[in-house]
PDB file of C-alpha atoms in Angstrom:
ATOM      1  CA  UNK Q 107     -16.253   6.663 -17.632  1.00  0.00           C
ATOM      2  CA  UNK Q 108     -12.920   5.558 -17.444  1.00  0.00           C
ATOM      3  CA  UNK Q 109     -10.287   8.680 -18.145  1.00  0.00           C
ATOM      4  CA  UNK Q 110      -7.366  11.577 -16.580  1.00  0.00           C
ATOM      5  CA  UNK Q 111      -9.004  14.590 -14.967  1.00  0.00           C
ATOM      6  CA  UNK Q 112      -7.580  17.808 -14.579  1.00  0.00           C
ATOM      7  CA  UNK Q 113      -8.223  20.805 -12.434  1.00  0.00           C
ATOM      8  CA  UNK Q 114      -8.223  23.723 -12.102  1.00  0.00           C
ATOM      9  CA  UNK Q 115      -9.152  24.308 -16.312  1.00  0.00           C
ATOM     10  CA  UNK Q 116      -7.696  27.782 -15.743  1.00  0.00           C
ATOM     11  CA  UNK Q 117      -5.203  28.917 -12.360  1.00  0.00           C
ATOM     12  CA  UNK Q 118      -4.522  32.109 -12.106  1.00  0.00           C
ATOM     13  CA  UNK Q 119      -0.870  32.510 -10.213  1.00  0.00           C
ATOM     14  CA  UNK Q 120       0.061  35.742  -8.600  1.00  0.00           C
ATOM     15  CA  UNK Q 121       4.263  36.680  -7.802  1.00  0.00           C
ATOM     16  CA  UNK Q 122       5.486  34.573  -5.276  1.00  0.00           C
ATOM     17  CA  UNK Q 123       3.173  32.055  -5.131  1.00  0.00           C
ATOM     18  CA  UNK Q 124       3.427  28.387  -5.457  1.00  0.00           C
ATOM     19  CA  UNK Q 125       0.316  26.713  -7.037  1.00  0.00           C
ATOM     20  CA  UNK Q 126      -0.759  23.001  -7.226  1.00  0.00           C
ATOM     21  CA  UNK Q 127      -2.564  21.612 -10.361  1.00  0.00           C
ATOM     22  CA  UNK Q 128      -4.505  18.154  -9.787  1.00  0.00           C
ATOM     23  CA  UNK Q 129      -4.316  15.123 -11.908  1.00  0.00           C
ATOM     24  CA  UNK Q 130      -6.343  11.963 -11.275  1.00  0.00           C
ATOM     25  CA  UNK Q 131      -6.887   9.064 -13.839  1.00  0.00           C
ATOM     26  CA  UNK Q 132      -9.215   5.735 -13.246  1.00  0.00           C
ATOM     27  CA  UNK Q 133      -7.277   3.529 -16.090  1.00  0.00           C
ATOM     28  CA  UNK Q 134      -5.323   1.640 -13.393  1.00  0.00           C
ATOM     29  CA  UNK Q 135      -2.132   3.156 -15.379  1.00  0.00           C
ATOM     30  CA  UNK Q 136       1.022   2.638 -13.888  1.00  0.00           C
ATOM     31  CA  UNK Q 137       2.383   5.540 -15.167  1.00  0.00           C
ATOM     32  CA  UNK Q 138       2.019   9.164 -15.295  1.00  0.00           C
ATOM     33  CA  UNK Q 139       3.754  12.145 -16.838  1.00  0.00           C
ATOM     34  CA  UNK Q 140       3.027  15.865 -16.540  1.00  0.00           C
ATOM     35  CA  UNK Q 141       3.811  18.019 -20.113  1.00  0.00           C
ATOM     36  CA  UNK Q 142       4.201  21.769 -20.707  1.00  0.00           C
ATOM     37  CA  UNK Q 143       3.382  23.266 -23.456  1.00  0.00           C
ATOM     38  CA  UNK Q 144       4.196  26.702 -24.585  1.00  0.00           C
ATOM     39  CA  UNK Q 145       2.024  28.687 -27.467  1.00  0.00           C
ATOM     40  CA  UNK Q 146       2.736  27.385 -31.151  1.00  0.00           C
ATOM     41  CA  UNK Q 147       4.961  24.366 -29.398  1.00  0.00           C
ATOM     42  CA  UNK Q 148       5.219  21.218 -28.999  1.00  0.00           C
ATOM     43  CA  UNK Q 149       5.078  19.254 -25.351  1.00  0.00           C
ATOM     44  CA  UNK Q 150       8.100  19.324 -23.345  1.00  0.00           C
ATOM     45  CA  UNK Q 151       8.101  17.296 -19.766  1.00  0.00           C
ATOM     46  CA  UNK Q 152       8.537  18.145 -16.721  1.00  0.00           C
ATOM     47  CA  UNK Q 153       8.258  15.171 -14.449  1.00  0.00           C
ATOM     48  CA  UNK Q 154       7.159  11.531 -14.679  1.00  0.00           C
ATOM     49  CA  UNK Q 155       6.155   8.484 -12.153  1.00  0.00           C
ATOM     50  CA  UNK Q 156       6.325   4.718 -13.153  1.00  0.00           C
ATOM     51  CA  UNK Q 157       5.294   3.964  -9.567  1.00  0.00           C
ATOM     52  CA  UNK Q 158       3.596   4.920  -6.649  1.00  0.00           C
ATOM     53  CA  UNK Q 159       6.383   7.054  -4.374  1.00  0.00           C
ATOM     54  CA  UNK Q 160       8.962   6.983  -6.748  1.00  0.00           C
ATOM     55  CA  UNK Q 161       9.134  10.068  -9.856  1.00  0.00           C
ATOM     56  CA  UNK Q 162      12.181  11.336 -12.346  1.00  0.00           C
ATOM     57  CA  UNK Q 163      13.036  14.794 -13.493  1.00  0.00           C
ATOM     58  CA  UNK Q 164      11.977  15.036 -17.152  1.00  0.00           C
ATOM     59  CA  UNK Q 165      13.597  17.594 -19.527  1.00  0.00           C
ATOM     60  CA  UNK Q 166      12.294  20.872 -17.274  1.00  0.00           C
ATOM     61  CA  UNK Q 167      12.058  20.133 -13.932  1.00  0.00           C
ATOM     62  CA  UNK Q 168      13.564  23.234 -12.550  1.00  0.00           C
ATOM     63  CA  UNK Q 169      10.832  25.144 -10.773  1.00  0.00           C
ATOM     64  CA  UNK Q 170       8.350  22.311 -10.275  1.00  0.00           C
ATOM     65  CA  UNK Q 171       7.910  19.622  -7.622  1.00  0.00           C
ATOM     66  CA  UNK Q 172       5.602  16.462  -8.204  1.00  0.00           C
ATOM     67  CA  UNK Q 173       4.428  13.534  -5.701  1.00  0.00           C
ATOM     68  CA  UNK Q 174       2.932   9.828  -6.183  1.00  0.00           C
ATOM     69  CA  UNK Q 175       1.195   9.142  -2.838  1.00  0.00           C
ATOM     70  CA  UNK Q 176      -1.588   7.077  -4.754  1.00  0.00           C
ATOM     71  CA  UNK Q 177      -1.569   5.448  -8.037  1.00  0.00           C
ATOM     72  CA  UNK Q 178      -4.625   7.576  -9.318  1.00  0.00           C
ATOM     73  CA  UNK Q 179      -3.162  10.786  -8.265  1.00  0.00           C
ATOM     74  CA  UNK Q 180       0.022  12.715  -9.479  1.00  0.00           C
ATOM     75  CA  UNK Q 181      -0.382  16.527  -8.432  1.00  0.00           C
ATOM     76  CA  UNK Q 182       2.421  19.478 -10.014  1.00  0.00           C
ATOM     77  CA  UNK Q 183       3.141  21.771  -7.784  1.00  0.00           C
ATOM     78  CA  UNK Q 184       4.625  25.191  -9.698  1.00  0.00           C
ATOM     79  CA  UNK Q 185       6.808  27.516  -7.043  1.00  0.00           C
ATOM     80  CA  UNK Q 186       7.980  30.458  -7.149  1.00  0.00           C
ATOM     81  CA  UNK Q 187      11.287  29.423  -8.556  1.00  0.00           C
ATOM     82  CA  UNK Q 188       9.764  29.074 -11.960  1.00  0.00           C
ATOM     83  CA  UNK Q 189       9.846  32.375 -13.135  1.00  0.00           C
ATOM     84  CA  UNK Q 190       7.704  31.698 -16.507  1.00  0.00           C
ATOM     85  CA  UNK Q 191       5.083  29.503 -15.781  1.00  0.00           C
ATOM     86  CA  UNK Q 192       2.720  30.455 -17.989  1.00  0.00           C
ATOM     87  CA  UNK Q 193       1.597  27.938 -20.573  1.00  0.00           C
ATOM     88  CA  UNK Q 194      -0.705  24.831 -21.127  1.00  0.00           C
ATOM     89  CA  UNK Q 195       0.079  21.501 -18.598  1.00  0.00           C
ATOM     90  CA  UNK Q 196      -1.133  18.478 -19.414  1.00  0.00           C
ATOM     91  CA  UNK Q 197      -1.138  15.379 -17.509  1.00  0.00           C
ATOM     92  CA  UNK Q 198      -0.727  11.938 -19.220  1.00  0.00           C
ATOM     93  CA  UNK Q 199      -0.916   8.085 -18.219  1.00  0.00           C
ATOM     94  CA  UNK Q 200      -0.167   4.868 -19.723  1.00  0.00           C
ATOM     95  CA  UNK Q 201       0.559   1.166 -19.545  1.00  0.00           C
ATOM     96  CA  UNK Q 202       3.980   0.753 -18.311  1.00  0.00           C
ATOM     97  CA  UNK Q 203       5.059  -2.603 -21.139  1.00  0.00           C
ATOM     98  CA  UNK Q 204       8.512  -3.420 -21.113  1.00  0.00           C
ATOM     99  CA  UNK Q 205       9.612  -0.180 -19.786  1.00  0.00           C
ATOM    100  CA  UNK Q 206       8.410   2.339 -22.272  1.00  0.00           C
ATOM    101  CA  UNK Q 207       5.081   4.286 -22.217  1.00  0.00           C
ATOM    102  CA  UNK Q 208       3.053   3.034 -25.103  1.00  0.00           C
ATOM    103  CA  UNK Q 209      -0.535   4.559 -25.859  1.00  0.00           C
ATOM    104  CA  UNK Q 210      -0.309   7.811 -23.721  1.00  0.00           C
ATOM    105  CA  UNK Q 211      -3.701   8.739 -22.540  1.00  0.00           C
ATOM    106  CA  UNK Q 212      -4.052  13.198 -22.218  1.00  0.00           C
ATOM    107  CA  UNK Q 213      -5.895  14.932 -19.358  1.00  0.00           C
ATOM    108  CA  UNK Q 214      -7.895  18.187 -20.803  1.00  0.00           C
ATOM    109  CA  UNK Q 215      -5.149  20.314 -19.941  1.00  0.00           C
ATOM    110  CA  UNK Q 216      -4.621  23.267 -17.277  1.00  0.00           C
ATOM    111  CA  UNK Q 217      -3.857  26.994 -18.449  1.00  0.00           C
ATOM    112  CA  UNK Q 218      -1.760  28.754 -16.155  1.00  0.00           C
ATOM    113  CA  UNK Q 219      -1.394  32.324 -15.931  1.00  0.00           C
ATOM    114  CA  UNK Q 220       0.952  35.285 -13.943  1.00  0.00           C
ATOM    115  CA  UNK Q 221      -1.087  37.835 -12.763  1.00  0.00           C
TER     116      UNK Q 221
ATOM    117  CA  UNK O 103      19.083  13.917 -26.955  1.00  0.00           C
ATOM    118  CA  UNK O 104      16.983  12.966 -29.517  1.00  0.00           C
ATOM    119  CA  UNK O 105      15.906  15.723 -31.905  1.00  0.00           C
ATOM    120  CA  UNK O 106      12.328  15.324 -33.544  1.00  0.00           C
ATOM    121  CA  UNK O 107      11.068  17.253 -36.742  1.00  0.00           C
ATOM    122  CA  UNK O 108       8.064  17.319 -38.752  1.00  0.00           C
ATOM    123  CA  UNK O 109       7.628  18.836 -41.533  1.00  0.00           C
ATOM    124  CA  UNK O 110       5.492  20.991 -43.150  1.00  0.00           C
ATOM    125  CA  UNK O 111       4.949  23.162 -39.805  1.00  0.00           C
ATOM    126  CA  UNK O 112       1.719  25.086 -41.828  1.00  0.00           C
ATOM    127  CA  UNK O 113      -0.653  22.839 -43.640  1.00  0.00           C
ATOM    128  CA  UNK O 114      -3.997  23.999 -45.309  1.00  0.00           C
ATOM    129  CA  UNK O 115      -6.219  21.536 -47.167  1.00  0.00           C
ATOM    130  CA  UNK O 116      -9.849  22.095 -48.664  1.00  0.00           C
ATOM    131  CA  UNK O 117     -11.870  19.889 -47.719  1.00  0.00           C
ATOM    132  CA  UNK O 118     -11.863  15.986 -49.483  1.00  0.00           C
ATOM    133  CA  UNK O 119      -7.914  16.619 -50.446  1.00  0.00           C
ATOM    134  CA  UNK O 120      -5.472  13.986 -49.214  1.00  0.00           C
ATOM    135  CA  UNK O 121      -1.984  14.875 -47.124  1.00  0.00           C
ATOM    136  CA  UNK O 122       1.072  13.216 -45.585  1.00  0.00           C
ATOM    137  CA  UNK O 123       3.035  14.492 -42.783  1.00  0.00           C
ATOM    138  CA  UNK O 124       6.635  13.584 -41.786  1.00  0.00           C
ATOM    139  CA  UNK O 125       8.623  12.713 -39.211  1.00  0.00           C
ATOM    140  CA  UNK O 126      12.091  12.493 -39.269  1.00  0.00           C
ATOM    141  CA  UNK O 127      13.946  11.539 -35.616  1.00  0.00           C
ATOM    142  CA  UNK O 128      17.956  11.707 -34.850  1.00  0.00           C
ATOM    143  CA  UNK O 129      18.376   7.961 -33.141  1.00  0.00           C
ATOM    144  CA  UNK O 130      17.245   5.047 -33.654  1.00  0.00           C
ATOM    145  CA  UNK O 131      13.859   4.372 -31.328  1.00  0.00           C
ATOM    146  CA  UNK O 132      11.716   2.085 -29.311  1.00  0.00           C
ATOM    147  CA  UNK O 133       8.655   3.948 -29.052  1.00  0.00           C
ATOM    148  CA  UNK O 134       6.942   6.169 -31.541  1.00  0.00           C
ATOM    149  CA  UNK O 135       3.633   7.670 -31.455  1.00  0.00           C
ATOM    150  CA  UNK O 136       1.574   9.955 -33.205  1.00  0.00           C
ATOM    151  CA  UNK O 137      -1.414  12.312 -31.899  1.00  0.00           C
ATOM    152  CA  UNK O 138      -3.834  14.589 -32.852  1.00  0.00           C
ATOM    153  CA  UNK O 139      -4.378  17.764 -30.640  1.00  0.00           C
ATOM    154  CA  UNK O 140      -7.870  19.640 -31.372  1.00  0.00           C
ATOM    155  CA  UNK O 141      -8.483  23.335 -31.067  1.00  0.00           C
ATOM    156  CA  UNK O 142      -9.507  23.177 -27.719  1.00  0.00           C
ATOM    157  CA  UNK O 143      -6.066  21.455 -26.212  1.00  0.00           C
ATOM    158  CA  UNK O 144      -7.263  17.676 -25.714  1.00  0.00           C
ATOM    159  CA  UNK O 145      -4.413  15.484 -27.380  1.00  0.00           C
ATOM    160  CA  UNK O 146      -5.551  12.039 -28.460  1.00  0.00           C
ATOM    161  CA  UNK O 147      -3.439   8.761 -29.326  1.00  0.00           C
ATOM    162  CA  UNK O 148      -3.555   8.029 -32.862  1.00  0.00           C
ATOM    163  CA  UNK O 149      -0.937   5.667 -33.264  1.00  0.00           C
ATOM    164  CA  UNK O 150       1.228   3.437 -31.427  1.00  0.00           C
ATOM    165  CA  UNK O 151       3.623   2.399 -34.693  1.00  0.00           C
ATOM    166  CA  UNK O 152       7.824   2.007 -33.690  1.00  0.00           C
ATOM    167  CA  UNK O 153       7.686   0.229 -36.939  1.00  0.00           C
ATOM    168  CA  UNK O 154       5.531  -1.068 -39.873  1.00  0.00           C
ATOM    169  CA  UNK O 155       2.188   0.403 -41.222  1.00  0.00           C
ATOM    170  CA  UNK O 156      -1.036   0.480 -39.622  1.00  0.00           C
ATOM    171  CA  UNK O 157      -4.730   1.914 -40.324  1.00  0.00           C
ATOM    172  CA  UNK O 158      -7.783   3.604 -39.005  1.00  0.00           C
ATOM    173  CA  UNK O 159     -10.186   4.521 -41.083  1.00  0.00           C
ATOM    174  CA  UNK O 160      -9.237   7.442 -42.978  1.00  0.00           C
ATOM    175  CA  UNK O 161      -5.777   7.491 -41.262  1.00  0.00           C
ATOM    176  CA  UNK O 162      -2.579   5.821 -41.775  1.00  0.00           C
ATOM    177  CA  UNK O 163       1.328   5.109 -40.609  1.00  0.00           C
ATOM    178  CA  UNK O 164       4.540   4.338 -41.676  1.00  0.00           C
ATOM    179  CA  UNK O 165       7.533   3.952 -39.824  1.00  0.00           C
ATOM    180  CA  UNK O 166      10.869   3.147 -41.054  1.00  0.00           C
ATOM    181  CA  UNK O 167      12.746   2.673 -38.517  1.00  0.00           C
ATOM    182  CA  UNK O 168      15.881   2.035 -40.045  1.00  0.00           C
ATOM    183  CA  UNK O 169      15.626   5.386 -41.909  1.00  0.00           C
ATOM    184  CA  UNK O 170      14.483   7.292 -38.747  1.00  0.00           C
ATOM    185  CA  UNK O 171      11.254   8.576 -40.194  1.00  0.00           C
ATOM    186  CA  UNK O 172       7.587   8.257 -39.533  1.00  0.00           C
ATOM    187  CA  UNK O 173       4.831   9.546 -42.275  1.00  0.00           C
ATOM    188  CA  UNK O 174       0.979   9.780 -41.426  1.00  0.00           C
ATOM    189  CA  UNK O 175      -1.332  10.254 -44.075  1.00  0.00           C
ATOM    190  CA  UNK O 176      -4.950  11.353 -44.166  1.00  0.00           C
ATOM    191  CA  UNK O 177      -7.091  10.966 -46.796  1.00  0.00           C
ATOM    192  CA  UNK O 178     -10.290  12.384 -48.090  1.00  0.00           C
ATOM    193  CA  UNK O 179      -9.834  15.319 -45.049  1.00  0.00           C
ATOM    194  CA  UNK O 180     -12.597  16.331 -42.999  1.00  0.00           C
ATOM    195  CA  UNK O 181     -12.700  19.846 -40.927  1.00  0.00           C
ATOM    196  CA  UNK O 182     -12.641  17.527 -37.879  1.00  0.00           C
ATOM    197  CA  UNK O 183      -9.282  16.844 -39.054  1.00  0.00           C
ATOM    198  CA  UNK O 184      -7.690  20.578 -38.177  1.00  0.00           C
ATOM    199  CA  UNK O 185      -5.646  20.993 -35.544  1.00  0.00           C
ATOM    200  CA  UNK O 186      -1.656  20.068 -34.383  1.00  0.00           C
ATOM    201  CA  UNK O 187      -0.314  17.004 -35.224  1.00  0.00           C
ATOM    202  CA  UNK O 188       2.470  15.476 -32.735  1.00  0.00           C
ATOM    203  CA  UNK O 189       4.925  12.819 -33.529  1.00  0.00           C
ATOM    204  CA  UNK O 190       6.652  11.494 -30.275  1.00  0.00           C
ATOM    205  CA  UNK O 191       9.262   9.026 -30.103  1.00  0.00           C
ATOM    206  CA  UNK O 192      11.202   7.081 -27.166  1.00  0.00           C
ATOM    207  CA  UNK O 193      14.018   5.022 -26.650  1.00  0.00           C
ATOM    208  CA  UNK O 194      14.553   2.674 -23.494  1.00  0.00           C
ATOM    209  CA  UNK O 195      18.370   3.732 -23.079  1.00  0.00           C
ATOM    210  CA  UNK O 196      17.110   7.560 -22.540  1.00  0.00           C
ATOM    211  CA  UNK O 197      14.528   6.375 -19.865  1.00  0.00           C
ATOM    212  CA  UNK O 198      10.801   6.294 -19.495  1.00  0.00           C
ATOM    213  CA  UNK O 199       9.697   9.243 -21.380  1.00  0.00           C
ATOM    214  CA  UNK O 200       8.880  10.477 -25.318  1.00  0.00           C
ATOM    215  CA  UNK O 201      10.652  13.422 -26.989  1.00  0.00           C
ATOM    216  CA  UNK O 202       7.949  15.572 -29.308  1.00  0.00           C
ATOM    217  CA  UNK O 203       8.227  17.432 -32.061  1.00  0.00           C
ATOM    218  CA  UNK O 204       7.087  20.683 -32.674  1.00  0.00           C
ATOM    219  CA  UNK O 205       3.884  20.114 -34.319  1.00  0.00           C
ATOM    220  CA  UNK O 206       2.257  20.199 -37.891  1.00  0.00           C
ATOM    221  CA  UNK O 207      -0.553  22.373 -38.004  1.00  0.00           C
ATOM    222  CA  UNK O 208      -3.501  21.754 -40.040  1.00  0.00           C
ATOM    223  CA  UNK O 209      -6.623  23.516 -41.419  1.00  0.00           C
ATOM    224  CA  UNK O 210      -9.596  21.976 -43.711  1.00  0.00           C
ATOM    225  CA  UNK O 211     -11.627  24.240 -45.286  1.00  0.00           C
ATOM    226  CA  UNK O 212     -14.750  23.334 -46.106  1.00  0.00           C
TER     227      UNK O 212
END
C-alpha cells in the first residue's frame, strides 16, 4: 500500500538527549514537511524539503535539524537545544505543482515525551 | 504572516444535524485546504479548494477568495464525523509551506 510511515509511535526523550524520529513515504512525492503539534492546537512546522539535499526552516526550526539524503526518507532529529519538545510530530508529503503543496498526505504521527 | 481562524472552536451536534464551519484568512492565498483529524491523530485531506465549491458525499466547500474565507459544511452528521477540523492556507510569495488554524472541534452524539 502506497502511504508515509512513521516511527517510533511513542519516543520517550530523557535531558540532554537528542532523538531522531523516522519518516518514509512510497507516493514518489517530491515534497515533505515535518509538523508539531501541541495539545488543543493546531499544526505549526518545523522544517520542509522540495528536493532531495536541499530543506527550509519552517516557522519553528529552532531546536531541530532535518536531512533529505533520499527522496523517500526525511528524518527530524530533536536536540537538546529544544527545551520543550513534547508534543505530537507529524510528517507530511505532497505533489510539488507549480510551487505550492497541494493535497498533503499525513504520516500517523509520533508522540514525544521528556522523561 | 498570515493569520488563520476558524470559528466555532467547540462544536457539538446530535447525530443527523447539519453544520458549517468557517474560515476566515488575513491575505489573499494560493493554496487552501481543509482536513479532518480523528481521535487517534491521523489527519486526512478533505479538500484541495483555493477557490470555488466542491463536494464529497456528505461534505462540502466554499471558498471566496476575494473575501478571504473558506466554509465547510457537513450534512446529515455521523459520529465518524467527530474530531478537529483544520483549515490550511498558502501563498507562493511566503514559500512552500501552509499556515493552519487552530482547529474546530467536533462531537456527534448519537
Amino acid at each position: 500500500d502506497g502511504g508515509i510511515t512513521q516511527s517510533p509511535k511513542y519516543l520517550f526523550r530523557k535531558e540532554g538527549q537528542n532523538v531522531t524520529l523516522s519518516c518514509e513515504q512510497n507516493l514518489n512525492h517530491d515534497a515533505m514537511y515535518w509538523y508539531r503539534q501541541d495539545p488543543g492546537q493546531g499544526l505549526r512546522l518545523i522544517y520542509y524539503s522540495q528536493i532531495v539535499n536541499d530543506f527550509q526552516k519552517g516557522d519553528i526550526a529552532e531546536g531541530y535539524s532535518v536531512s533529505r539524503e533520499k527522496k523517500e526518507s526525511f528524518p527530524l532529529t530533536v536536540t537538546s537545544a529544544q527545551k520543550n519538545p513534547t508534543a505530537f510530530y507529524l510528517c507530511a508529503s505532497s505533489t510539488d505543482g507549480q510551487g505550492l503543496p497541494r493535497d498533503q498526505y499525513f504520516g500517523p504521527g509520533t508522540r514525544l515525551l521528556v522523561l | 504572516g498570515i493569520q488563520v481562524e476558524q470559528s466555532p472552536p467547540d462544536l457539538i451536534l446530535q447525530e443527523g444535524a447539519n453544520s458549517t464551519l468557517r474560515c476566515n484568512f488575513s491575505d489573499s492565498v494560493n493554496n487552501l485546504q481543509w482536513f479532518h483529524q480523528n481521535p487517534w491523530g491521523q489527519l486526512i485531506n478533505l479538500f484541495y479548494i483555493p477557490s470555488g465549491t466542491k463536494q464529497n458525499g456528505r461534505l462540502s466547500a466554499t471558498t471566496v477568495a476575494t473575501e478571504r474565507y473558506s466554509l465547510l459544511y457537513i450534512s446529515s452528521s455521523q459520529t465518524t464525523d467527530s474530531g478537529v477540523y483544520f483549515c490550511a492556507v498558502g501563498k507562493k510569495a511566503a514559500g512552500n509551506k501552509l499556515t493552519f488554524g487552530g482547529g474546530t472541534r467536533v462531537l456527534v452524539k448519537p
